[in-house]
PDB file of C-alpha atoms in Angstrom:
ATOM      1  CA  MET A   1     116.879 119.563 127.390  1.00  0.00           C
ATOM      2  CA  LYS A   2     116.322 116.342 125.440  1.00  0.00           C
ATOM      3  CA  LYS A   3     113.420 116.404 122.976  1.00  0.00           C
ATOM      4  CA  PRO A   4     110.542 113.984 123.663  1.00  0.00           C
ATOM      5  CA  LYS A   5     110.533 110.901 121.463  1.00  0.00           C
ATOM      6  CA  TRP A   6     107.310 111.927 119.685  1.00  0.00           C
ATOM      7  CA  VAL A   7     108.837 115.300 118.716  1.00  0.00           C
ATOM      8  CA  VAL A   8     111.954 113.607 117.301  1.00  0.00           C
ATOM      9  CA  GLU A   9     109.841 111.126 115.339  1.00  0.00           C
ATOM     10  CA  LYS A  10     107.651 113.917 113.939  1.00  0.00           C
ATOM     11  CA  GLU A  11     110.709 115.891 112.808  1.00  0.00           C
ATOM     12  CA  GLN A  12     112.230 112.786 111.219  1.00  0.00           C
ATOM     13  CA  ALA A  13     108.989 112.026 109.374  1.00  0.00           C
ATOM     14  CA  ARG A  14     108.797 115.600 108.075  1.00  0.00           C
ATOM     15  CA  LYS A  15     112.380 115.450 106.872  1.00  0.00           C
ATOM     16  CA  ALA A  16     111.896 112.031 105.261  1.00  0.00           C
ATOM     17  CA  SER A  17     108.778 113.129 103.418  1.00  0.00           C
ATOM     18  CA  GLY A  18     111.023 115.038 101.029  1.00  0.00           C
ATOM     19  CA  PRO A  19     111.368 118.675 100.023  1.00  0.00           C
ATOM     20  CA  GLU A  20     108.329 120.848  99.365  1.00  0.00           C
ATOM     21  CA  THR A  21     109.714 121.714  95.936  1.00  0.00           C
ATOM     22  CA  VAL A  22     112.149 120.064  93.514  1.00  0.00           C
ATOM     23  CA  TRP A  23     114.502 121.604  90.978  1.00  0.00           C
ATOM     24  CA  LEU A  24     114.464 119.623  87.725  1.00  0.00           C
ATOM     25  CA  PHE A  25     117.256 120.211  85.235  1.00  0.00           C
ATOM     26  CA  GLY A  26     118.313 119.143  81.750  1.00  0.00           C
ATOM     27  CA  LEU A  27     116.426 119.583  78.468  1.00  0.00           C
ATOM     28  CA  HIS A  28     114.602 116.218  78.508  1.00  0.00           C
ATOM     29  CA  ALA A  29     113.485 116.403  82.144  1.00  0.00           C
ATOM     30  CA  VAL A  30     112.345 120.034  81.896  1.00  0.00           C
ATOM     31  CA  ARG A  31     110.577 119.528  78.545  1.00  0.00           C
ATOM     32  CA  ASP A  32     108.564 116.552  79.795  1.00  0.00           C
ATOM     33  CA  ALA A  33     107.666 118.326  83.040  1.00  0.00           C
ATOM     34  CA  LEU A  34     106.504 121.403  81.087  1.00  0.00           C
ATOM     35  CA  MET A  35     104.229 119.189  78.992  1.00  0.00           C
ATOM     36  CA  ASN A  36     102.816 117.310  81.998  1.00  0.00           C
ATOM     37  CA  PRO A  37      99.488 118.933  83.000  1.00  0.00           C
ATOM     38  CA  LYS A  38      99.683 117.185  86.390  1.00  0.00           C
ATOM     39  CA  ARG A  39     102.975 118.869  87.264  1.00  0.00           C
ATOM     40  CA  GLN A  40     102.700 122.071  89.299  1.00  0.00           C
ATOM     41  CA  LYS A  41     105.294 124.453  87.834  1.00  0.00           C
ATOM     42  CA  LEU A  42     106.671 127.294  89.951  1.00  0.00           C
ATOM     43  CA  ARG A  43     109.742 128.809  88.325  1.00  0.00           C
ATOM     44  CA  LEU A  44     111.591 128.259  85.039  1.00  0.00           C
ATOM     45  CA  ILE A  45     115.153 129.436  84.382  1.00  0.00           C
ATOM     46  CA  VAL A  46     116.600 129.023  80.882  1.00  0.00           C
ATOM     47  CA  THR A  47     119.391 130.343  78.717  1.00  0.00           C
ATOM     48  CA  LYS A  48     118.493 131.813  75.315  1.00  0.00           C
ATOM     49  CA  ASN A  49     119.710 128.637  73.593  1.00  0.00           C
ATOM     50  CA  ALA A  50     117.652 126.373  75.866  1.00  0.00           C
ATOM     51  CA  HIS A  51     114.630 128.662  75.481  1.00  0.00           C
ATOM     52  CA  ASP A  52     114.761 128.251  71.706  1.00  0.00           C
ATOM     53  CA  LYS A  53     114.918 124.455  72.033  1.00  0.00           C
ATOM     54  CA  LEU A  54     112.051 124.368  74.548  1.00  0.00           C
ATOM     55  CA  SER A  55     109.833 127.079  73.018  1.00  0.00           C
ATOM     56  CA  GLU A  56     106.916 124.764  72.167  1.00  0.00           C
ATOM     57  CA  ALA A  57     107.000 123.054  75.568  1.00  0.00           C
ATOM     58  CA  ILE A  58     107.214 126.426  77.351  1.00  0.00           C
ATOM     59  CA  ALA A  59     104.134 127.623  75.463  1.00  0.00           C
ATOM     60  CA  GLU A  60     102.270 124.455  76.423  1.00  0.00           C
ATOM     61  CA  GLY A  61     103.447 124.600  80.033  1.00  0.00           C
ATOM     62  CA  GLY A  62     101.975 128.050  80.553  1.00  0.00           C
ATOM     63  CA  ILE A  63     104.832 129.430  82.630  1.00  0.00           C
ATOM     64  CA  GLU A  64     106.776 132.632  82.036  1.00  0.00           C
ATOM     65  CA  PRO A  65     110.487 131.764  81.793  1.00  0.00           C
ATOM     66  CA  GLU A  66     113.386 133.732  83.224  1.00  0.00           C
ATOM     67  CA  VAL A  67     115.898 133.971  80.361  1.00  0.00           C
ATOM     68  CA  VAL A  68     119.401 134.384  81.783  1.00  0.00           C
ATOM     69  CA  ASP A  69     122.980 134.641  80.612  1.00  0.00           C
ATOM     70  CA  PRO A  70     124.764 131.236  80.754  1.00  0.00           C
ATOM     71  CA  ARG A  71     127.429 132.799  82.984  1.00  0.00           C
ATOM     72  CA  ASN A  72     124.737 133.863  85.450  1.00  0.00           C
ATOM     73  CA  PHE A  73     122.691 130.678  85.710  1.00  0.00           C
ATOM     74  CA  SER A  74     121.132 131.225  89.132  1.00  0.00           C
ATOM     75  CA  ALA A  75     119.156 128.006  89.760  1.00  0.00           C
ATOM     76  CA  PRO A  76     120.151 126.426  93.120  1.00  0.00           C
ATOM     77  CA  LEU A  77     121.688 123.241  91.680  1.00  0.00           C
ATOM     78  CA  ASP A  78     124.691 121.189  92.706  1.00  0.00           C
ATOM     79  CA  PRO A  79     127.826 122.459  90.915  1.00  0.00           C
ATOM     80  CA  GLY A  80     128.215 119.166  89.034  1.00  0.00           C
ATOM     81  CA  SER A  81     124.671 119.177  87.626  1.00  0.00           C
ATOM     82  CA  VAL A  82     124.616 119.119  83.823  1.00  0.00           C
ATOM     83  CA  HIS A  83     121.629 121.442  83.397  1.00  0.00           C
ATOM     84  CA  GLN A  84     122.004 122.158  79.629  1.00  0.00           C
ATOM     85  CA  GLY A  85     120.739 125.678  80.275  1.00  0.00           C
ATOM     86  CA  ALA A  86     117.341 124.665  81.708  1.00  0.00           C
ATOM     87  CA  ALA A  87     116.068 124.270  85.274  1.00  0.00           C
ATOM     88  CA  MET A  88     112.561 124.374  86.698  1.00  0.00           C
ATOM     89  CA  GLU A  89     111.251 124.467  90.250  1.00  0.00           C
ATOM     90  CA  VAL A  90     108.216 122.207  90.666  1.00  0.00           C
ATOM     91  CA  LYS A  91     106.065 120.505  93.267  1.00  0.00           C
ATOM     92  CA  PRO A  92     106.616 116.741  93.649  1.00  0.00           C
ATOM     93  CA  LEU A  93     104.069 114.610  91.804  1.00  0.00           C
ATOM     94  CA  SER A  94     101.266 112.858  93.662  1.00  0.00           C
ATOM     95  CA  TRP A  95     100.309 109.561  92.045  1.00  0.00           C
ATOM     96  CA  GLY A  96      97.599 108.423  94.439  1.00  0.00           C
ATOM     97  CA  SER A  97      97.101 105.091  96.182  1.00  0.00           C
ATOM     98  CA  LEU A  98      98.479 101.620  95.557  1.00  0.00           C
ATOM     99  CA  SER A  99      95.161 100.311  94.239  1.00  0.00           C
ATOM    100  CA  GLU A 100      94.709 103.281  91.897  1.00  0.00           C
ATOM    101  CA  ASN A 101      98.001 102.482  90.180  1.00  0.00           C
ATOM    102  CA  CYS A 102      98.249  98.693  90.426  1.00  0.00           C
ATOM    103  CA  ILE A 103      94.740  97.534  89.479  1.00  0.00           C
ATOM    104  CA  GLY A 104      93.144  97.866  86.076  1.00  0.00           C
ATOM    105  CA  ARG A 105      95.581  96.427  83.554  1.00  0.00           C
ATOM    106  CA  GLU A 106      94.961  92.943  82.219  1.00  0.00           C
ATOM    107  CA  THR A 107      98.275  91.507  83.496  1.00  0.00           C
ATOM    108  CA  PRO A 108      99.872  94.189  85.700  1.00  0.00           C
ATOM    109  CA  ARG A 109     103.555  94.137  86.563  1.00  0.00           C
ATOM    110  CA  VAL A 110     104.968  96.137  89.483  1.00  0.00           C
ATOM    111  CA  ILE A 111     108.519  96.815  90.690  1.00  0.00           C
ATOM    112  CA  LEU A 112     109.223  97.211  94.433  1.00  0.00           C
ATOM    113  CA  LEU A 113     112.553  98.550  95.702  1.00  0.00           C
ATOM    114  CA  ASP A 114     114.024  97.492  99.041  1.00  0.00           C
ATOM    115  CA  ARG A 115     116.471 100.219 100.189  1.00  0.00           C
ATOM    116  CA  VAL A 116     117.486 101.317  96.677  1.00  0.00           C
ATOM    117  CA  THR A 117     118.654 104.850  97.437  1.00  0.00           C
ATOM    118  CA  ASP A 118     120.770 105.820  94.408  1.00  0.00           C
ATOM    119  CA  PRO A 119     118.704 108.310  92.327  1.00  0.00           C
ATOM    120  CA  HIS A 120     120.504 107.275  89.137  1.00  0.00           C
ATOM    121  CA  ASN A 121     119.496 103.635  89.648  1.00  0.00           C
ATOM    122  CA  VAL A 122     115.890 104.578  90.426  1.00  0.00           C
ATOM    123  CA  GLY A 123     115.758 106.914  87.425  1.00  0.00           C
ATOM    124  CA  ALA A 124     117.017 104.136  85.145  1.00  0.00           C
ATOM    125  CA  ILE A 125     114.451 101.712  86.648  1.00  0.00           C
ATOM    126  CA  LEU A 126     111.638 104.197  85.972  1.00  0.00           C
ATOM    127  CA  ARG A 127     112.775 104.472  82.369  1.00  0.00           C
ATOM    128  CA  SER A 128     112.796 100.669  81.920  1.00  0.00           C
ATOM    129  CA  ALA A 129     109.463 100.364  83.735  1.00  0.00           C
ATOM    130  CA  GLU A 130     107.835 102.774  81.299  1.00  0.00           C
ATOM    131  CA  VAL A 131     109.283 101.020  78.233  1.00  0.00           C
ATOM    132  CA  LEU A 132     108.281  97.558  79.478  1.00  0.00           C
ATOM    133  CA  GLY A 133     104.801  98.543  80.631  1.00  0.00           C
ATOM    134  CA  ALA A 134     105.023  98.326  84.431  1.00  0.00           C
ATOM    135  CA  SER A 135     102.049  99.722  86.350  1.00  0.00           C
ATOM    136  CA  ALA A 136     104.220 101.330  89.028  1.00  0.00           C
ATOM    137  CA  VAL A 137     107.617 101.504  90.709  1.00  0.00           C
ATOM    138  CA  ILE A 138     107.307 101.441  94.496  1.00  0.00           C
ATOM    139  CA  GLY A 139     109.843 102.444  97.120  1.00  0.00           C
ATOM    140  CA  THR A 140     109.617 103.460 100.769  1.00  0.00           C
ATOM    141  CA  ARG A 141     109.435 106.906 102.341  1.00  0.00           C
ATOM    142  CA  HIS A 142     112.559 106.496 104.433  1.00  0.00           C
ATOM    143  CA  HIS A 143     115.012 104.293 102.526  1.00  0.00           C
ATOM    144  CA  SER A 144     114.459 104.990  98.849  1.00  0.00           C
ATOM    145  CA  ALA A 145     115.536 107.768  96.503  1.00  0.00           C
ATOM    146  CA  PRO A 146     113.180 110.774  96.700  1.00  0.00           C
ATOM    147  CA  GLU A 147     112.115 112.730  93.637  1.00  0.00           C
ATOM    148  CA  THR A 148     115.153 114.847  92.714  1.00  0.00           C
ATOM    149  CA  GLY A 149     116.625 116.569  89.685  1.00  0.00           C
ATOM    150  CA  ALA A 150     119.263 113.851  89.316  1.00  0.00           C
ATOM    151  CA  LEU A 151     116.609 111.120  89.382  1.00  0.00           C
ATOM    152  CA  ALA A 152     114.454 112.973  86.835  1.00  0.00           C
ATOM    153  CA  LYS A 153     117.389 113.565  84.483  1.00  0.00           C
ATOM    154  CA  THR A 154     118.369 109.873  84.544  1.00  0.00           C
ATOM    155  CA  ALA A 155     114.722 108.895  83.977  1.00  0.00           C
ATOM    156  CA  SER A 156     114.794 111.037  80.811  1.00  0.00           C
ATOM    157  CA  GLY A 157     111.155 112.096  81.126  1.00  0.00           C
ATOM    158  CA  ALA A 158     109.783 108.820  82.506  1.00  0.00           C
ATOM    159  CA  LEU A 159     109.279 110.406  85.947  1.00  0.00           C
ATOM    160  CA  GLU A 160     106.435 112.460  84.457  1.00  0.00           C
ATOM    161  CA  ARG A 161     104.565 109.407  83.153  1.00  0.00           C
ATOM    162  CA  GLN A 162     105.638 106.367  85.202  1.00  0.00           C
ATOM    163  CA  PRO A 163     104.002 106.174  88.655  1.00  0.00           C
ATOM    164  CA  TYR A 164     106.636 106.274  91.420  1.00  0.00           C
ATOM    165  CA  LEU A 165     105.058 105.593  94.812  1.00  0.00           C
ATOM    166  CA  ARG A 166     106.816 105.822  98.159  1.00  0.00           C
ATOM    167  CA  MET A 167     105.014 103.788 100.808  1.00  0.00           C
ATOM    168  CA  ARG A 168     105.480 103.798 104.580  1.00  0.00           C
ATOM    169  CA  ASN A 169     106.389 100.131 104.985  1.00  0.00           C
ATOM    170  CA  LEU A 170     107.569  97.711 102.286  1.00  0.00           C
ATOM    171  CA  SER A 171     106.407  94.495 103.999  1.00  0.00           C
ATOM    172  CA  ASP A 172     102.926  95.939 104.548  1.00  0.00           C
ATOM    173  CA  THR A 173     102.855  96.982 100.892  1.00  0.00           C
ATOM    174  CA  ILE A 174     103.803  93.447  99.794  1.00  0.00           C
ATOM    175  CA  VAL A 175     100.980  92.007 101.927  1.00  0.00           C
ATOM    176  CA  GLU A 176      98.524  94.519 100.448  1.00  0.00           C
ATOM    177  CA  LEU A 177      99.558  93.524  96.921  1.00  0.00           C
ATOM    178  CA  GLN A 178      99.137  89.851  97.825  1.00  0.00           C
ATOM    179  CA  ARG A 179      95.607  90.607  99.026  1.00  0.00           C
ATOM    180  CA  MET A 180      94.990  92.304  95.661  1.00  0.00           C
ATOM    181  CA  GLY A 181      95.912  89.038  93.914  1.00  0.00           C
ATOM    182  CA  PHE A 182      99.556  89.724  93.063  1.00  0.00           C
ATOM    183  CA  LEU A 183     102.173  86.986  93.049  1.00  0.00           C
ATOM    184  CA  VAL A 184     105.165  88.658  94.737  1.00  0.00           C
ATOM    185  CA  LEU A 185     108.649  87.496  93.749  1.00  0.00           C
ATOM    186  CA  GLY A 186     111.842  88.597  95.500  1.00  0.00           C
ATOM    187  CA  LEU A 187     115.048  88.580  93.454  1.00  0.00           C
ATOM    188  CA  ASP A 188     117.860  86.740  95.227  1.00  0.00           C
ATOM    189  CA  GLY A 189     121.016  85.382  93.608  1.00  0.00           C
ATOM    190  CA  GLU A 190     120.906  82.355  95.923  1.00  0.00           C
ATOM    191  CA  ALA A 191     117.355  81.341  94.952  1.00  0.00           C
ATOM    192  CA  GLU A 192     116.835  77.888  93.487  1.00  0.00           C
ATOM    193  CA  GLN A 193     114.391  78.773  90.714  1.00  0.00           C
ATOM    194  CA  THR A 194     114.560  81.335  87.920  1.00  0.00           C
ATOM    195  CA  ILE A 195     111.797  83.856  87.235  1.00  0.00           C
ATOM    196  CA  GLU A 196     110.661  81.891  84.187  1.00  0.00           C
ATOM    197  CA  GLU A 197     110.530  78.587  86.084  1.00  0.00           C
ATOM    198  CA  THR A 198     108.499  80.096  88.907  1.00  0.00           C
ATOM    199  CA  LEU A 199     106.051  81.779  86.505  1.00  0.00           C
ATOM    200  CA  GLU A 200     105.506  78.753  84.282  1.00  0.00           C
ATOM    201  CA  GLY A 201     101.742  78.472  83.838  1.00  0.00           C
ATOM    202  CA  LYS A 202     101.220  81.666  85.907  1.00  0.00           C
ATOM    203  CA  MET A 203     102.057  84.430  83.430  1.00  0.00           C
ATOM    204  CA  HIS A 204      98.394  85.489  83.460  1.00  0.00           C
ATOM    205  CA  LEU A 205      98.635  86.530  87.116  1.00  0.00           C
ATOM    206  CA  PRO A 206      99.488  90.037  88.358  1.00  0.00           C
ATOM    207  CA  VAL A 207     103.185  89.942  89.330  1.00  0.00           C
ATOM    208  CA  ALA A 208     105.242  92.153  91.649  1.00  0.00           C
ATOM    209  CA  LEU A 209     109.048  91.956  91.541  1.00  0.00           C
ATOM    210  CA  VAL A 210     111.055  93.024  94.594  1.00  0.00           C
ATOM    211  CA  LEU A 211     114.687  94.094  94.181  1.00  0.00           C
ATOM    212  CA  GLY A 212     117.148  94.948  96.929  1.00  0.00           C
ATOM    213  CA  ALA A 213     120.063  97.333  97.069  1.00  0.00           C
ATOM    214  CA  GLU A 214     123.319  96.241  95.488  1.00  0.00           C
ATOM    215  CA  GLY A 215     125.441  94.482  98.084  1.00  0.00           C
ATOM    216  CA  PRO A 216     123.034  93.777 100.953  1.00  0.00           C
ATOM    217  CA  GLY A 217     120.165  92.689  98.685  1.00  0.00           C
ATOM    218  CA  LEU A 218     116.757  92.009 100.178  1.00  0.00           C
ATOM    219  CA  ARG A 219     116.222  92.383 103.903  1.00  0.00           C
ATOM    220  CA  GLN A 220     115.334  89.230 105.829  1.00  0.00           C
ATOM    221  CA  LYS A 221     111.835  90.548 106.583  1.00  0.00           C
ATOM    222  CA  THR A 222     111.277  91.082 102.861  1.00  0.00           C
ATOM    223  CA  LYS A 223     112.464  87.553 102.042  1.00  0.00           C
ATOM    224  CA  GLU A 224     110.022  86.151 104.578  1.00  0.00           C
ATOM    225  CA  THR A 225     107.087  88.177 103.189  1.00  0.00           C
ATOM    226  CA  VAL A 226     107.340  87.526  99.428  1.00  0.00           C
ATOM    227  CA  ASP A 227     105.696  84.456  97.883  1.00  0.00           C
ATOM    228  CA  HIS A 228     108.867  83.099  96.247  1.00  0.00           C
ATOM    229  CA  LEU A 229     112.554  83.951  95.957  1.00  0.00           C
ATOM    230  CA  VAL A 230     113.747  83.839  92.344  1.00  0.00           C
ATOM    231  CA  LYS A 231     116.910  84.493  90.380  1.00  0.00           C
ATOM    232  CA  ILE A 232     117.821  85.725  86.925  1.00  0.00           C
ATOM    233  CA  ASP A 233     119.134  82.907  84.768  1.00  0.00           C
ATOM    234  CA  ALA A 234     122.792  83.792  84.210  1.00  0.00           C
ATOM    235  CA  ALA A 235     125.921  82.215  82.790  1.00  0.00           C
ATOM    236  CA  GLY A 236     127.817  80.181  85.370  1.00  0.00           C
ATOM    237  CA  GLY A 237     130.315  82.133  87.414  1.00  0.00           C
ATOM    238  CA  PHE A 238     128.970  85.517  86.290  1.00  0.00           C
ATOM    239  CA  GLY A 239     128.859  88.278  88.904  1.00  0.00           C
ATOM    240  CA  SER A 240     125.801  90.202  90.088  1.00  0.00           C
ATOM    241  CA  LEU A 241     123.957  92.745  87.953  1.00  0.00           C
ATOM    242  CA  ASN A 242     123.437  96.426  88.608  1.00  0.00           C
ATOM    243  CA  VAL A 243     119.962  96.780  90.192  1.00  0.00           C
ATOM    244  CA  SER A 244     118.605  98.849  87.297  1.00  0.00           C
ATOM    245  CA  ASN A 245     119.745  96.230  84.772  1.00  0.00           C
ATOM    246  CA  ALA A 246     118.292  93.467  86.948  1.00  0.00           C
ATOM    247  CA  ALA A 247     114.953  95.308  87.101  1.00  0.00           C
ATOM    248  CA  ALA A 248     114.778  95.587  83.308  1.00  0.00           C
ATOM    249  CA  ILE A 249     115.642  91.905  82.766  1.00  0.00           C
ATOM    250  CA  ALA A 250     113.217  90.755  85.476  1.00  0.00           C
ATOM    251  CA  LEU A 251     110.385  92.812  83.995  1.00  0.00           C
ATOM    252  CA  TYR A 252     111.038  91.437  80.521  1.00  0.00           C
ATOM    253  CA  ALA A 253     111.241  87.851  81.827  1.00  0.00           C
ATOM    254  CA  SER A 254     107.929  88.249  83.650  1.00  0.00           C
ATOM    255  CA  LYS A 255     105.966  89.788  80.773  1.00  0.00           C
ATOM    256  CA  ALA A 256     102.880  87.854  79.748  1.00  0.00           C
ATOM    257  CA  ARG A 257     103.215  86.483  76.227  1.00  0.00           C
TER     258      ARG A 257
END
């Protein structure tokens, strides 16, 4: 018997909401999670060598580690995961609402991601966002990378400090930011103006930068919702940038000076 549409949609929403727990791995990711008081820690598996390197963080994290032989590392990770002898099961972080994270700074900058699903790209964007002072990185619940061990390892600790929000609908989120006073710019290689040209005389405004997935770029609905389409000033004939590199350059170009 075919399931009713509402049952299918409920199951899809539950699946898309992400796992109830996440396994973080790697010395940097585990250390920063141990030292994050907001992170709910459930289980820590370490080798003797990793335990020695993480001893101070383990003491601060308040969790009893399971010290195991490297040949018997039992954490449920993908075989290719470079865990460096440390893995920890945690609850995903809850950062709160859009307004809680995007209002308050003098000249806030926000990154929005349109169908950027590669956890390595999102992890690298979180790292750049932290370094360059972004208020938040925002994706969607269905078509963006969820919080995973691979994302956390690439973020090199930034996941614990840099707000990463996953909203239901990107266009609605853009409209909400516009109502909050943000100037929303969508990055498009075919745009006529650069980021700097568009922001001339407007650097004091809150700015949100929207980046699309490599290849397809921004969806048409996104292009129609942003305030302006902009491009990164590049040498003539140069190809497109990786989305994480583009995010870092766009953030730097939009910083108030």
